[in-house]
Every structure is written in C-alpha cells, then in structure tokens.
PDB file of C-alpha atoms in Angstrom:
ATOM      1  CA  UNK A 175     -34.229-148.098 142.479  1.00 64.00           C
ATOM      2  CA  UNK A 176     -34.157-144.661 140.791  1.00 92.00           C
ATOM      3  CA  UNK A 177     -34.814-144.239 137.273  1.00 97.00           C
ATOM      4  CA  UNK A 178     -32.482-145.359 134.640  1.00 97.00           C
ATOM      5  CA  UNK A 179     -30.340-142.719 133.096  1.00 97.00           C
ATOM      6  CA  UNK A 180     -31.747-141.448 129.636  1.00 97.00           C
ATOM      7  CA  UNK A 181     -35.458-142.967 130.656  1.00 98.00           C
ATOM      8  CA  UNK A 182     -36.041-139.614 132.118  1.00 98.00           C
ATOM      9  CA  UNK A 183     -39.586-137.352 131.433  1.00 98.00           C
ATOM     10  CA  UNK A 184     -39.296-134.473 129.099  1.00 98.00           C
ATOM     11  CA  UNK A 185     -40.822-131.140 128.304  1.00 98.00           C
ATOM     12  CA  UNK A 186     -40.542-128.258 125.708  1.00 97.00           C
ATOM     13  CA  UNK A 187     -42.060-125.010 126.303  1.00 96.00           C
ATOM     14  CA  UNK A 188     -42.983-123.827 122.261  1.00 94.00           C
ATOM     15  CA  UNK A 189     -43.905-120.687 121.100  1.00 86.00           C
ATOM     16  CA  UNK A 190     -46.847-121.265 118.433  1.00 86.00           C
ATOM     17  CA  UNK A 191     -49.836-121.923 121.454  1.00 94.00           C
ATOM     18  CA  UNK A 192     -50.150-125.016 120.398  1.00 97.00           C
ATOM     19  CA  UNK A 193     -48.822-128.834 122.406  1.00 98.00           C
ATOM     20  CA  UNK A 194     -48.459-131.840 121.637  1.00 98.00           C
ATOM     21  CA  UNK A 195     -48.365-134.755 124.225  1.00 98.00           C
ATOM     22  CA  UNK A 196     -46.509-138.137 123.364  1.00 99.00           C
ATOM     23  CA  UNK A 197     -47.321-141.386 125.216  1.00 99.00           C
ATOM     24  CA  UNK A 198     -44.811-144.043 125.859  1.00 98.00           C
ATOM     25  CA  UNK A 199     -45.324-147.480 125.073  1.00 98.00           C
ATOM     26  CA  UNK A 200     -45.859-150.711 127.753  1.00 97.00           C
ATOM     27  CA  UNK A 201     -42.389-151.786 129.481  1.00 97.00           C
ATOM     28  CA  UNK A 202     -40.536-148.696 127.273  1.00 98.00           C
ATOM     29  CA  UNK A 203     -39.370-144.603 128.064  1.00 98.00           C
ATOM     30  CA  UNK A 204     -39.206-141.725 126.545  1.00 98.00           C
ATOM     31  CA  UNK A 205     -36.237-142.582 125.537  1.00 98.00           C
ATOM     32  CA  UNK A 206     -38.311-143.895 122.419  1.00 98.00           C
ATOM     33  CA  UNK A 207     -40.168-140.735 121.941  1.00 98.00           C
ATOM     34  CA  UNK A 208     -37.212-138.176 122.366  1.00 98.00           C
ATOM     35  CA  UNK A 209     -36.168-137.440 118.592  1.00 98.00           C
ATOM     36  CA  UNK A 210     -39.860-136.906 118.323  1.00 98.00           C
ATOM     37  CA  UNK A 211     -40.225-134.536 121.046  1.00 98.00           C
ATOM     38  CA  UNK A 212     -36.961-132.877 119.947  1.00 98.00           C
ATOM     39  CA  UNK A 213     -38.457-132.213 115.931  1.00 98.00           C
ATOM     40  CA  UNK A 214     -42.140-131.274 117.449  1.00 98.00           C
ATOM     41  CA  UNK A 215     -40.171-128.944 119.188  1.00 98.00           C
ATOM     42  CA  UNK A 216     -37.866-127.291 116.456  1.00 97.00           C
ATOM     43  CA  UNK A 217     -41.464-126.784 115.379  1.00 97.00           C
ATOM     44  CA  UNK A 218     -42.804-125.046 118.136  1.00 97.00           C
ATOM     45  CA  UNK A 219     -44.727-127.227 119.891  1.00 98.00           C
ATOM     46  CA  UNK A 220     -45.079-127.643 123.332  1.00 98.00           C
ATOM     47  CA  UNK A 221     -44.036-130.859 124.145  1.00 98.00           C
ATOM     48  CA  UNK A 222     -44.968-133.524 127.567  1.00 98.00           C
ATOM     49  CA  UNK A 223     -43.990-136.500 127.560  1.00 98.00           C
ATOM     50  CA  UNK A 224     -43.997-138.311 131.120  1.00 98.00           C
ATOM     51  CA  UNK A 225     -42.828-141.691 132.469  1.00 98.00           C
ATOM     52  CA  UNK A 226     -45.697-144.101 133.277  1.00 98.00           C
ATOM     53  CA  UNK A 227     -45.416-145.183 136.542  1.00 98.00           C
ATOM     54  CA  UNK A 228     -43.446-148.468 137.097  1.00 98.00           C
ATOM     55  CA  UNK A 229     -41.823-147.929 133.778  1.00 98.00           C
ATOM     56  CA  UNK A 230     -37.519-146.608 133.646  1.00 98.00           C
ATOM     57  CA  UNK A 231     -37.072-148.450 137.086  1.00 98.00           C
ATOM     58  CA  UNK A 232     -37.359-152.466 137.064  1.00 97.00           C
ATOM     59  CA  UNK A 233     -39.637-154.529 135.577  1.00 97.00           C
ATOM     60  CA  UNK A 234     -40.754-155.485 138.990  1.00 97.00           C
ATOM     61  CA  UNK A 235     -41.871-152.127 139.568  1.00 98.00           C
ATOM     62  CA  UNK A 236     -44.644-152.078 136.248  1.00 98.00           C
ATOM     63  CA  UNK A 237     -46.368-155.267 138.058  1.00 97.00           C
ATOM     64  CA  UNK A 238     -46.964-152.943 140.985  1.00 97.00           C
ATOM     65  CA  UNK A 239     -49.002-150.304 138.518  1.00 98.00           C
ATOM     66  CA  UNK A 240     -52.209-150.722 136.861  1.00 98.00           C
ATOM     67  CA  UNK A 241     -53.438-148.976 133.593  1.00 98.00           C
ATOM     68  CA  UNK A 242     -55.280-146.980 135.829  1.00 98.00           C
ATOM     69  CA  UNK A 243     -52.043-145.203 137.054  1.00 98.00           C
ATOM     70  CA  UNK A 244     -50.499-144.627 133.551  1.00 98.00           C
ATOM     71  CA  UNK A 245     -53.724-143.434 132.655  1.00 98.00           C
ATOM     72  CA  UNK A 246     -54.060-141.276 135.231  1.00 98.00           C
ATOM     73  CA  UNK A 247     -50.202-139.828 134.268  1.00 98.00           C
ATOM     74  CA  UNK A 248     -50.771-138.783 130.297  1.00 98.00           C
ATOM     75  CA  UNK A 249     -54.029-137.236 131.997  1.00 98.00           C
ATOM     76  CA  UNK A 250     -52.440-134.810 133.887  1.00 98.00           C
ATOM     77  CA  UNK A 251     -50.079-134.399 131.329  1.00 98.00           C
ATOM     78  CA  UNK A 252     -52.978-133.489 129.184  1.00 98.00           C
ATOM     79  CA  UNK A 253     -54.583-131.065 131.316  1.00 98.00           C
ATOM     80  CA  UNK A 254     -51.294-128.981 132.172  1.00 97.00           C
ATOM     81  CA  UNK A 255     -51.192-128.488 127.934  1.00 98.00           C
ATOM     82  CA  UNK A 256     -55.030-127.846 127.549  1.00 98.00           C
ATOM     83  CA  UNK A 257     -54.120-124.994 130.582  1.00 97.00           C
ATOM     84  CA  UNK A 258     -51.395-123.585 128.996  1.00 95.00           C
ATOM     85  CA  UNK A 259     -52.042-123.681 124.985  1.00 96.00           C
ATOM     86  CA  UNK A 260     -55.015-122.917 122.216  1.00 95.00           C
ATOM     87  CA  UNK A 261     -54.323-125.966 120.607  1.00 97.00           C
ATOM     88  CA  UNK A 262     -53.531-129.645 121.241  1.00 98.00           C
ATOM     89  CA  UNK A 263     -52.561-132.960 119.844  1.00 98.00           C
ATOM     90  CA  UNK A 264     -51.452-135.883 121.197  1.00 98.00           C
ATOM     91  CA  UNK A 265     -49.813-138.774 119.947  1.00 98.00           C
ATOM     92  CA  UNK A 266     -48.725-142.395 121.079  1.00 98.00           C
ATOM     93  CA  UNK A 267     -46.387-145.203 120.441  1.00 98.00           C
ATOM     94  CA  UNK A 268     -47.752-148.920 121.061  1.00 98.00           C
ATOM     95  CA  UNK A 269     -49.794-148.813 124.317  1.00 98.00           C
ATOM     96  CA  UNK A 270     -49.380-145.272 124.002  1.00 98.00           C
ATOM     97  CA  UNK A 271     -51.338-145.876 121.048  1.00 98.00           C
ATOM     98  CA  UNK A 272     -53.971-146.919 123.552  1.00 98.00           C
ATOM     99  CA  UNK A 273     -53.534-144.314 125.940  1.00 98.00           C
ATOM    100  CA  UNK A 274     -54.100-141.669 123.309  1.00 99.00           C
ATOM    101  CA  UNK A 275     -56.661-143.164 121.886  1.00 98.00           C
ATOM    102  CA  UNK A 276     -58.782-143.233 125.611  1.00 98.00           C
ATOM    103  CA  UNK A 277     -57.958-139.932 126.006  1.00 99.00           C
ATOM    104  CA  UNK A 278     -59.405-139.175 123.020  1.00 98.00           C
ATOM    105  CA  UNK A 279     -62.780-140.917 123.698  1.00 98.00           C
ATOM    106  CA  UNK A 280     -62.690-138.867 126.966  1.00 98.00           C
ATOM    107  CA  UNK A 281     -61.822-135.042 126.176  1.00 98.00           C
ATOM    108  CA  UNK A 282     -63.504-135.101 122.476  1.00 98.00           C
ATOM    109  CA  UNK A 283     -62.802-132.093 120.669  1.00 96.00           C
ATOM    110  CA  UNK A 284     -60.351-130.449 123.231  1.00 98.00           C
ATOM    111  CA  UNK A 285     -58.287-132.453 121.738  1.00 98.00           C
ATOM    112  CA  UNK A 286     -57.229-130.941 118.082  1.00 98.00           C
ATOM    113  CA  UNK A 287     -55.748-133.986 116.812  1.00 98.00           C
ATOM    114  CA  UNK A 288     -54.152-137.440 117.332  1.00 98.00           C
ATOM    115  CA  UNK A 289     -51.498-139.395 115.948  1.00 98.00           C
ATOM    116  CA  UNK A 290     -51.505-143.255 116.474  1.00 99.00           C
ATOM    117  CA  UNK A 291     -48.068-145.673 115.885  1.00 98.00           C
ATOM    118  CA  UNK A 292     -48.548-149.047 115.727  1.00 98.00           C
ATOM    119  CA  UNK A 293     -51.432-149.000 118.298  1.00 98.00           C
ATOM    120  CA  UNK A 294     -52.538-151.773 120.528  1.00 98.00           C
ATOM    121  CA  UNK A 295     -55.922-152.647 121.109  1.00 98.00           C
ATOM    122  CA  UNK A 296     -55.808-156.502 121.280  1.00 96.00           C
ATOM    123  CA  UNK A 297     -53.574-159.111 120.774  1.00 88.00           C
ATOM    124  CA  UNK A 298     -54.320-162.649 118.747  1.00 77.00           C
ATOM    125  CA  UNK A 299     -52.207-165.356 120.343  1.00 65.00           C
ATOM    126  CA  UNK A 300     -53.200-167.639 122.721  1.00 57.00           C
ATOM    127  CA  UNK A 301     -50.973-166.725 125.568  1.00 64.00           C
ATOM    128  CA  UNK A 302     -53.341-163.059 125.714  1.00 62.00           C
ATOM    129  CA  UNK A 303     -56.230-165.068 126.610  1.00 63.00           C
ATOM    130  CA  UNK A 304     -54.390-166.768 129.159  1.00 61.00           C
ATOM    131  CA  UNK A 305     -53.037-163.751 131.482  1.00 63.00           C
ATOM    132  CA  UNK A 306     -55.616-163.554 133.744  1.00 65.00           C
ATOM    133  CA  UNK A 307     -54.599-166.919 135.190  1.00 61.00           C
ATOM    134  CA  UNK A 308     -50.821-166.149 134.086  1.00 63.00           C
ATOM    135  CA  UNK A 309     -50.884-163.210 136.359  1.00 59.00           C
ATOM    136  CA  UNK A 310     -51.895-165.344 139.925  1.00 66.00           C
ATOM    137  CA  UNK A 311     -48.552-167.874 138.925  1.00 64.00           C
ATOM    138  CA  UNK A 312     -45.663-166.030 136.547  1.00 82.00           C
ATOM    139  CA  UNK A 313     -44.594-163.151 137.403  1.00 82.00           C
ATOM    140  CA  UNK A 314     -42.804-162.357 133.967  1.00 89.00           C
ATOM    141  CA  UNK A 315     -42.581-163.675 130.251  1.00 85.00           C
ATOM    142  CA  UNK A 316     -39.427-163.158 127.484  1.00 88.00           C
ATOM    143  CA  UNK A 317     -39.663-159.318 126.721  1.00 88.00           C
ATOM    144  CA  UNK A 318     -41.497-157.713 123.860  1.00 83.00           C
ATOM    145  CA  UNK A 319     -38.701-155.070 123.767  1.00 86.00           C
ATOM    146  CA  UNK A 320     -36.082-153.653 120.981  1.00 91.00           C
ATOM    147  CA  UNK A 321     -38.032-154.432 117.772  1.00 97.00           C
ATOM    148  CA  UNK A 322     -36.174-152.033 115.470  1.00 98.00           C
ATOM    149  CA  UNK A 323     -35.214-152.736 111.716  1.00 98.00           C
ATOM    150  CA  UNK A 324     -32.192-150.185 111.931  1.00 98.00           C
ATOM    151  CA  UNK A 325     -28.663-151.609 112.818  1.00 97.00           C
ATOM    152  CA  UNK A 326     -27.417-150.477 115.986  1.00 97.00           C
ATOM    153  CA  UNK A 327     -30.398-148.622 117.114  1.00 97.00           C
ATOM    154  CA  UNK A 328     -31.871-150.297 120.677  1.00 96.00           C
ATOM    155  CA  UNK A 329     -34.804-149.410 122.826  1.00 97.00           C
ATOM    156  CA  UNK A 330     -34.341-148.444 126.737  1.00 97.00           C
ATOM    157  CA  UNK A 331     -36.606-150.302 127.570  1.00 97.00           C
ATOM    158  CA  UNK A 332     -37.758-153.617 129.963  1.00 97.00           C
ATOM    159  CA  UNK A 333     -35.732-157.233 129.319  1.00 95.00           C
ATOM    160  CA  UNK A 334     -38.536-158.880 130.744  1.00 94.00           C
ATOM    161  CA  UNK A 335     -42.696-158.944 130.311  1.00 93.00           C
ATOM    162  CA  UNK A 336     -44.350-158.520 133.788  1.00 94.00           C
ATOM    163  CA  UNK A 337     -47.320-159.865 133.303  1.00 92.00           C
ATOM    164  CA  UNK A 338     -49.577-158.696 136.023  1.00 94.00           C
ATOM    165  CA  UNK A 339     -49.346-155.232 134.046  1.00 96.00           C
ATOM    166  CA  UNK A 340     -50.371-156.828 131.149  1.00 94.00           C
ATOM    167  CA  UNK A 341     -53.068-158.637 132.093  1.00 92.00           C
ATOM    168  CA  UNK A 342     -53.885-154.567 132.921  1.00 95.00           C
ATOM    169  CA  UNK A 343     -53.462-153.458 129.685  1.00 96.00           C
ATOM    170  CA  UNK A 344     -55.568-156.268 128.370  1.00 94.00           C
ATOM    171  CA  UNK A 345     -58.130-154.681 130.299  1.00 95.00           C
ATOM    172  CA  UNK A 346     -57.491-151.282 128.878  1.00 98.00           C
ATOM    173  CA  UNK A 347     -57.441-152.533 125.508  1.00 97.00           C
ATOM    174  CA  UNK A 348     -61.256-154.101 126.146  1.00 97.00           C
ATOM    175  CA  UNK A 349     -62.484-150.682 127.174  1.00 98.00           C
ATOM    176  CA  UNK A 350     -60.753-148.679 124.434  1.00 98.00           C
ATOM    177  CA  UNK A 351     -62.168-150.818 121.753  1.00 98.00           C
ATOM    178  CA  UNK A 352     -65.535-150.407 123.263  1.00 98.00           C
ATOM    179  CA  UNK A 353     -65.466-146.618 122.827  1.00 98.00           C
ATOM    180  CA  UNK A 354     -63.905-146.267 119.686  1.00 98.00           C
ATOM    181  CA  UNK A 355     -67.072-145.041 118.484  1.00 98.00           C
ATOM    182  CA  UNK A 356     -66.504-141.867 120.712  1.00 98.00           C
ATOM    183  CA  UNK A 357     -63.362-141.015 118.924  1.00 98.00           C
ATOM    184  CA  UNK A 358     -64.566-138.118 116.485  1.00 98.00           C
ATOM    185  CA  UNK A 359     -61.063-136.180 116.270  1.00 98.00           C
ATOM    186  CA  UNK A 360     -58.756-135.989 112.821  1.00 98.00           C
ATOM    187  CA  UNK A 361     -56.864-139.567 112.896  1.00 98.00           C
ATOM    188  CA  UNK A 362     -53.182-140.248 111.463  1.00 98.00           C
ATOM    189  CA  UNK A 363     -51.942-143.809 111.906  1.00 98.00           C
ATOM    190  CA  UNK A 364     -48.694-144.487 110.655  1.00 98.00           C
ATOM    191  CA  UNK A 365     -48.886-148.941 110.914  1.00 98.00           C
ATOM    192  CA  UNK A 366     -45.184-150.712 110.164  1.00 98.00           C
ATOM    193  CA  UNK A 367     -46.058-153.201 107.154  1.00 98.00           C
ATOM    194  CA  UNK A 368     -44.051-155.549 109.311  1.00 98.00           C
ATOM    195  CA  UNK A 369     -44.531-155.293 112.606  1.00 97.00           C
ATOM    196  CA  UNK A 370     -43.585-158.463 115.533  1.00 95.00           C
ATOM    197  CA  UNK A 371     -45.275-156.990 118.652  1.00 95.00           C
ATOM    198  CA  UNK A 372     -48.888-155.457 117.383  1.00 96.00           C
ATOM    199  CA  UNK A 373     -50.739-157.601 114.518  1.00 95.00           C
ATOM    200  CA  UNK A 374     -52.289-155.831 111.785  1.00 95.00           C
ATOM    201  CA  UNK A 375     -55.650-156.817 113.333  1.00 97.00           C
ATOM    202  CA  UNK A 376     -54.885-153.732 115.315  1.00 98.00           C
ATOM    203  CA  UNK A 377     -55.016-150.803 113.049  1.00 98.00           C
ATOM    204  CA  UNK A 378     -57.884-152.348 111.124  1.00 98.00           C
ATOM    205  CA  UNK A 379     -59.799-152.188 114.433  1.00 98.00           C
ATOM    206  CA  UNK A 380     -59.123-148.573 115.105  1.00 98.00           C
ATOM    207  CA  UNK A 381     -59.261-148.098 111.684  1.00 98.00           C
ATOM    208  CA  UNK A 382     -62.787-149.255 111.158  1.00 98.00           C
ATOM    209  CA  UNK A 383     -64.552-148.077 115.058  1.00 98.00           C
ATOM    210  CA  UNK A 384     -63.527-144.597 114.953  1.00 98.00           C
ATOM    211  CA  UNK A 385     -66.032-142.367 113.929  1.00 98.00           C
ATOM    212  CA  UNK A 386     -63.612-139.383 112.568  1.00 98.00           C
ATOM    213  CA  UNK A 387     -64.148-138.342 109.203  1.00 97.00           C
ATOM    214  CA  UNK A 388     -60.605-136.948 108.876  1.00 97.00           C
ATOM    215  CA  UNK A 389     -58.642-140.183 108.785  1.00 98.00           C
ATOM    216  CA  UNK A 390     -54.764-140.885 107.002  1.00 98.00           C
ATOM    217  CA  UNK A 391     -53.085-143.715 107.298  1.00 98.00           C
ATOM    218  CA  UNK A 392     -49.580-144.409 106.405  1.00 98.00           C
ATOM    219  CA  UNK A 393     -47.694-147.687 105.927  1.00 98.00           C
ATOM    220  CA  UNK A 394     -44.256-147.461 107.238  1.00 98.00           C
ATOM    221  CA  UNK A 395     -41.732-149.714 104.783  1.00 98.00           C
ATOM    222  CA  UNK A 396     -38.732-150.008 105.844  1.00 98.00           C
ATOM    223  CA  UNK A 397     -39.672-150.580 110.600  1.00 98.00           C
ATOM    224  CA  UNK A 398     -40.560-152.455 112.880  1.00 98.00           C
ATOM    225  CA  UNK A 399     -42.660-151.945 115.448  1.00 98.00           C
ATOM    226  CA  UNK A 400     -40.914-149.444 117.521  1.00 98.00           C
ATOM    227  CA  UNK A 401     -40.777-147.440 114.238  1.00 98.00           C
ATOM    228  CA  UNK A 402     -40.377-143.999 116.138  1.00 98.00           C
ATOM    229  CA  UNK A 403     -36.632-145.094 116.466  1.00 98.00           C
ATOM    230  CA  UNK A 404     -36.483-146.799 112.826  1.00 98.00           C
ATOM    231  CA  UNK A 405     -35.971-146.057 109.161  1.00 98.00           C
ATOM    232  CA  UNK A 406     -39.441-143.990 109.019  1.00 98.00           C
ATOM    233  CA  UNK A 407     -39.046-142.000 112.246  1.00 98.00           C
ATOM    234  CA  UNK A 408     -38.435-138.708 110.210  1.00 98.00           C
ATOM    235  CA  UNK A 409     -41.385-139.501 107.876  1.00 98.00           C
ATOM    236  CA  UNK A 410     -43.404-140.358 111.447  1.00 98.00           C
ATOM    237  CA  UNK A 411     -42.007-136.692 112.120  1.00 98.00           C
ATOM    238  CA  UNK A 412     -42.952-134.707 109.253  1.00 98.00           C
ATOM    239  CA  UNK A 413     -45.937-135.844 109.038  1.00 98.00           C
ATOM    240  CA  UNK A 414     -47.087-135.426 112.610  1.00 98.00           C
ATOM    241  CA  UNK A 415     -46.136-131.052 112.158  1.00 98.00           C
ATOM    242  CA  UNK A 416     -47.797-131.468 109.168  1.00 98.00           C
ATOM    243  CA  UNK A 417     -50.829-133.378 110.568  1.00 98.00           C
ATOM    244  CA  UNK A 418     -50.803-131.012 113.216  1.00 98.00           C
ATOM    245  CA  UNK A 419     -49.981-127.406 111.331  1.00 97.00           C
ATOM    246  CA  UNK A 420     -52.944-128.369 108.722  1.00 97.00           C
ATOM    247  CA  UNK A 421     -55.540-128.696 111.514  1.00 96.00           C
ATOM    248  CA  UNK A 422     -54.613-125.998 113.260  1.00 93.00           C
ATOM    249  CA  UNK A 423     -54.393-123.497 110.645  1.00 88.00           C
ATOM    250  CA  UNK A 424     -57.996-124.547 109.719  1.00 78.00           C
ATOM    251  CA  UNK A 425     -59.196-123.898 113.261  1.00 64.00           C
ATOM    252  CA  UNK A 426     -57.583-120.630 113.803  1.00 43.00           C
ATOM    253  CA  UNK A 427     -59.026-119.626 110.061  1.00 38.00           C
ATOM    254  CA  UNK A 428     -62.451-120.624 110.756  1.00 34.00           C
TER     255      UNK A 428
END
C-alpha cells in the first residue's frame, strides 16, 4: 500500500544556517507537524521532517517496524542537517518527544537545542505493563489517535493501536529514561494541562532527569494532546523561533 495522501515527508531548505528537525509521533504523520514546519520555515529554518517507517501506510505495516527503525530514520535526518547547517534544533511531538529526546542523549551539544510536546516516556495504566504478552496474542487495541480540543481539526493518523510496535516503544521509553541524565542541551517543553494520551507523570520525569540548566516549560490551556494541531499550536510556534533564535544568537555572539 503506498502512502496516504497528505502523510507525505517534508523539507525546507532556509537561509539563516541554522535546521530544525521535527519528529512525528507513534501511529501519526507529518501531517501533524506541517504548520510547524511551514512557520519554522517563514523563519528560515531548515526544516526535515521524515515518515517513520510503518507509519502513513496501514497500521499493519507499524507492527512490522521496531523503534530501532524510526530511530534509525530522525538519525539520518539529523545528520543530513548537522552536514548542511551551523546550527541545529530539533523538536518532537509525543513519541517524537522520545525520539528527540534519545537523540539528544546521543549527539550532546551538536545539537543547539530541543523542543519537547507532550513527550512520552512511560505510561501508568495497567494495560502498558501488559504488552509484552499482548504483543504474542492481539495484534491491535482501540487507537490513541485524533486527541484535539479544536472543532473540526483531525489527525492523519492510525484508527487502530498495533501493539507489537508498542510494546517497542515501551522499550524505547525504558532506555530514554535511563539516560536522561545525558541530556545537557537548552530544554522547552510545552505539556497540554489536559492531556488523554501522555499523563503528566511524563513531563515531570523529563522534567526532573535532565541535567540542562536552560530549562522552560510551558502549560498549554486551551489542547489536547496533539496540541501542535490545537488552540496553542501558534504559541507552540513562536516560541520554538524564539527558543531557537535566542540560543543561537548567543552561540554565534560568544
């Protein structure tokens, strides 16, 4: 099956040196991330933004991939930016909350900056501690999809939860909290006050094992968890230029 129309990659070429790589969150596109790429931009950013593998197609596809794979995507995403620009940020959405923040632990200061939304690194519930054994007998759950505050807005992205993938990104999650210590870059986490995917146990996590001394965060009022096509996404865009311009201005002035 090819890829569903609108769920298609993206890429800006800017004009300031500096990039900025989003990351996609787990069973979503682009799609989600496109008004963001579109503003960063107008801005002059560089701007990657790939398709995880087994994402865009069917859900059938993502329990084919591992966390490994969409890993292994925003990497080379990553390096192509670090090749071509002075300056770099990158910034996730949900699971791309998690892929950020690994790449994070693993470049260090080659990355500039990075900008969290509603980040997972665990979930709470009981059914999380039961994938493992989920995985070997169900091969999907009701979807986690579309969680949007704003009337008429809807997210392209998966109407079911595989959950072979997600027992993956359980794994993930296990070795990004374990590094969080190794995350030394400037922080901004904008967190939706309410949120029905992520828990707030989330944030505070990130929040408290990072060892960056630059850290904002922002509570988003008025969205839900896939806030970057909510009420706040322009705030979620201004800030992230601002976040960005501020840093960048200090490194090119030092």
């Amino acid at each position: 099956m090819g890829v569903l129309a609108g769920a298609e990659p993206f890429a800006h070429t800017g004009s300031s040196g500096a990039g900025f790589l989003l990351c996609h969150g787990f069973t979503g596109t682009p799609a989600g991330l496109r008004a963001w790429g579109d503003h960063l931009a107008a801005a002059g950013f560089s701007v990657r933004c790939p398709l995880l593998p087994g994402h865009g197609t069917r859900w059938q596809d993502l329990n084919r991939t591992t966390w490994e794979d969409w890993y292994g995507a925003v990497r080379e995403e990553l390096l192509a930016l670090l090749a071509g620009n002075d300056t770099v940020f990158v910034g996730g959405l949900s699971m791309g909350g998690t892929l950020t923040l690994r790449l994070a632990e693993e470049f260090g200061d080659r990355i500039a900056g990075i900008v969290l939304v509603n980040p997972s690194v665990t979930r709470l519930s009981a059914d999380a501690k039961l994938l493992p054994l989920l995985a070997r007998v169900i091969p999907s759950i009701p979807a986690i999809a579309n969680d949007i505050a704003k009337p008429g807005v809807t997210e392209l992205a998966y109407p079911r939860t595989p959950v072979r993938a997600a027992a993956s990104l359980a794994r993930l999650w296990k070795l990004v909290r374990a590094d969080l210590g190794k995350v030394t870059q400037p922080v901004l986490l904008l967190r939706s006050r309410v949120d029905h995917v992520v828990e707030p146990e989330n944030s505070r996590i990130v929040l408290a094992g990072v060892a960056s001394t630059d850290v904002t965060e922002v509570v988003l009022e008025n969205s839900f968890h896939v806030a970057t096509q909510d009420n706040d996404a322009e705030l979620i865009f201004s800030r992230s230029v601002d976040f960005a311009r501020a840093l960048r201005a200090g490194q090119v002035g030092a």
